[in-house]
């Protein structure tokens, strides 16, 4: 097992043990060519024909077959049980951008834990890519060029003040919170600019927006 996880100069695709199709994994790899697995995601990657460069997690899910195939030098074991494997991987890798696949759409509790990690590690740019949608944490302020009519949702994971331009229902200085106002099912009406006064605002878009999101976050 390796003790230190060296940062990557380029973006990485992080694969988890949840549901992910070959097309989704390969789309992510187009934008983030370095493949890393979170624990049992190593088996998922191998089943889809890809060998991860590194595996991070508590290693309670990865198979012995995957261990033997990849070799001990690719594994970074973090034994604490106070966080998920996604959280362990996100905080342990250094990359300009992480695209996470296999983390959305299987178990609701795991999905919510991943959204929690996006906010807790707001300094680590990360897009969670599912079979239909994607989600990322707003890095303070962001401009996006998206097709008119595309669905765009904003969900606050904390109390914050937000501004949104270029939407069908734009707003300025709107107080948002999980227990108060949220921004589900808005629509793009022009060039989009989003801003939040503190960490905690998640942006949700259709999967087709991935290239534009990657470009904007870069």
Coordinates of C-alpha atoms in Angstrom, one line a residue, residues 71-168:
X71 CA -0.8 -4.9 -7.6
X72 CA -0.4 -3.5 -4.1
X73 CA 1.5 -0.4 -5.2
X74 CA -1.7 1.1 -6.7
X75 CA -3.6 1.1 -3.4
X76 CA -3.9 3.8 -0.9
X77 CA -5.7 2.5 2.2
X78 CA -7.4 4.9 4.6
X79 CA -8.8 2.9 7.4
X80 CA -11.0 5.4 9.3
X81 CA -14.7 4.8 9.1
X82 CA -15.9 8.3 9.7
X83 CA -16.2 9.2 6.0
X84 CA -17.2 7.5 2.7
X85 CA -14.8 6.2 0.1
X86 CA -15.8 9.1 -2.2
X87 CA -14.9 11.6 0.6
X88 CA -11.5 9.8 1.2
X89 CA -10.7 9.9 -2.5
X90 CA -11.8 13.5 -3.1
X91 CA -9.7 14.9 -0.2
X92 CA -6.7 12.7 -1.1
X93 CA -6.2 13.4 -4.8
X94 CA -4.8 16.6 -6.2
X95 CA -6.2 17.5 -9.6
X96 CA -7.4 20.5 -11.5
X97 CA -10.8 18.8 -11.9
X98 CA -12.4 15.5 -10.8
X99 CA -15.3 13.9 -12.7
X100 CA -16.9 11.3 -10.5
X101 CA -18.9 8.5 -12.0
X102 CA -20.7 5.6 -10.2
X103 CA -21.8 7.9 -7.3
X104 CA -25.2 9.0 -8.4
X105 CA -28.5 7.0 -8.8
X106 CA -28.0 3.8 -6.8
X107 CA -28.5 4.5 -3.1
X108 CA -30.0 7.7 -1.8
X109 CA -28.0 7.8 1.4
X110 CA -24.7 7.3 -0.5
X111 CA -25.8 10.0 -3.0
X112 CA -26.6 12.5 -0.3
X113 CA -23.2 11.7 1.4
X114 CA -21.5 12.5 -1.9
X115 CA -23.3 15.9 -2.2
X116 CA -22.2 16.6 1.4
X117 CA -18.6 15.9 0.4
X118 CA -18.9 18.3 -2.6
X119 CA -19.6 21.1 -0.1
X120 CA -17.2 20.0 2.6
X121 CA -14.3 20.0 0.1
X122 CA -15.4 23.0 -1.9
X123 CA -11.7 23.7 -2.8
X124 CA -11.6 20.5 -4.9
X125 CA -13.4 21.1 -8.2
X126 CA -15.6 18.1 -8.8
X127 CA -18.4 17.2 -11.2
X128 CA -20.6 14.1 -10.3
X129 CA -21.8 12.6 -13.6
X130 CA -24.8 10.3 -13.6
X131 CA -26.7 8.5 -16.4
X132 CA -29.0 11.5 -16.8
X133 CA -27.8 14.4 -14.8
X134 CA -24.7 16.0 -13.4
X135 CA -24.1 18.0 -10.2
X136 CA -21.2 20.2 -9.0
X137 CA -20.6 22.8 -6.2
X138 CA -20.6 26.4 -7.4
X139 CA -17.1 27.9 -6.9
X140 CA -18.3 31.3 -5.7
X141 CA -19.1 32.7 -9.1
X142 CA -19.3 31.0 -12.5
X143 CA -20.3 31.9 -16.1
X144 CA -21.8 29.2 -18.3
X145 CA -22.8 29.1 -22.0
X146 CA -25.7 26.6 -22.2
X147 CA -28.5 25.9 -24.7
X148 CA -31.6 28.1 -24.2
X149 CA -34.3 26.0 -22.6
X150 CA -31.9 23.6 -20.8
X151 CA -33.1 22.7 -17.3
X152 CA -30.9 24.2 -14.5
X153 CA -31.5 23.6 -10.8
X154 CA -29.9 25.2 -7.8
X155 CA -30.0 23.5 -4.4
X156 CA -28.5 25.1 -1.3
X157 CA -26.8 22.8 1.3
X158 CA -26.5 25.8 3.7
X159 CA -28.1 29.1 4.3
X160 CA -26.7 31.6 1.7
X161 CA -27.4 34.5 -0.6
X162 CA -27.4 33.8 -4.3
X163 CA -27.6 35.6 -7.6
X164 CA -28.6 34.1 -11.0
X165 CA -28.6 35.8 -14.4
X166 CA -29.6 34.4 -17.7
X167 CA -32.4 32.2 -16.4
X168 CA -36.1 32.2 -17.1

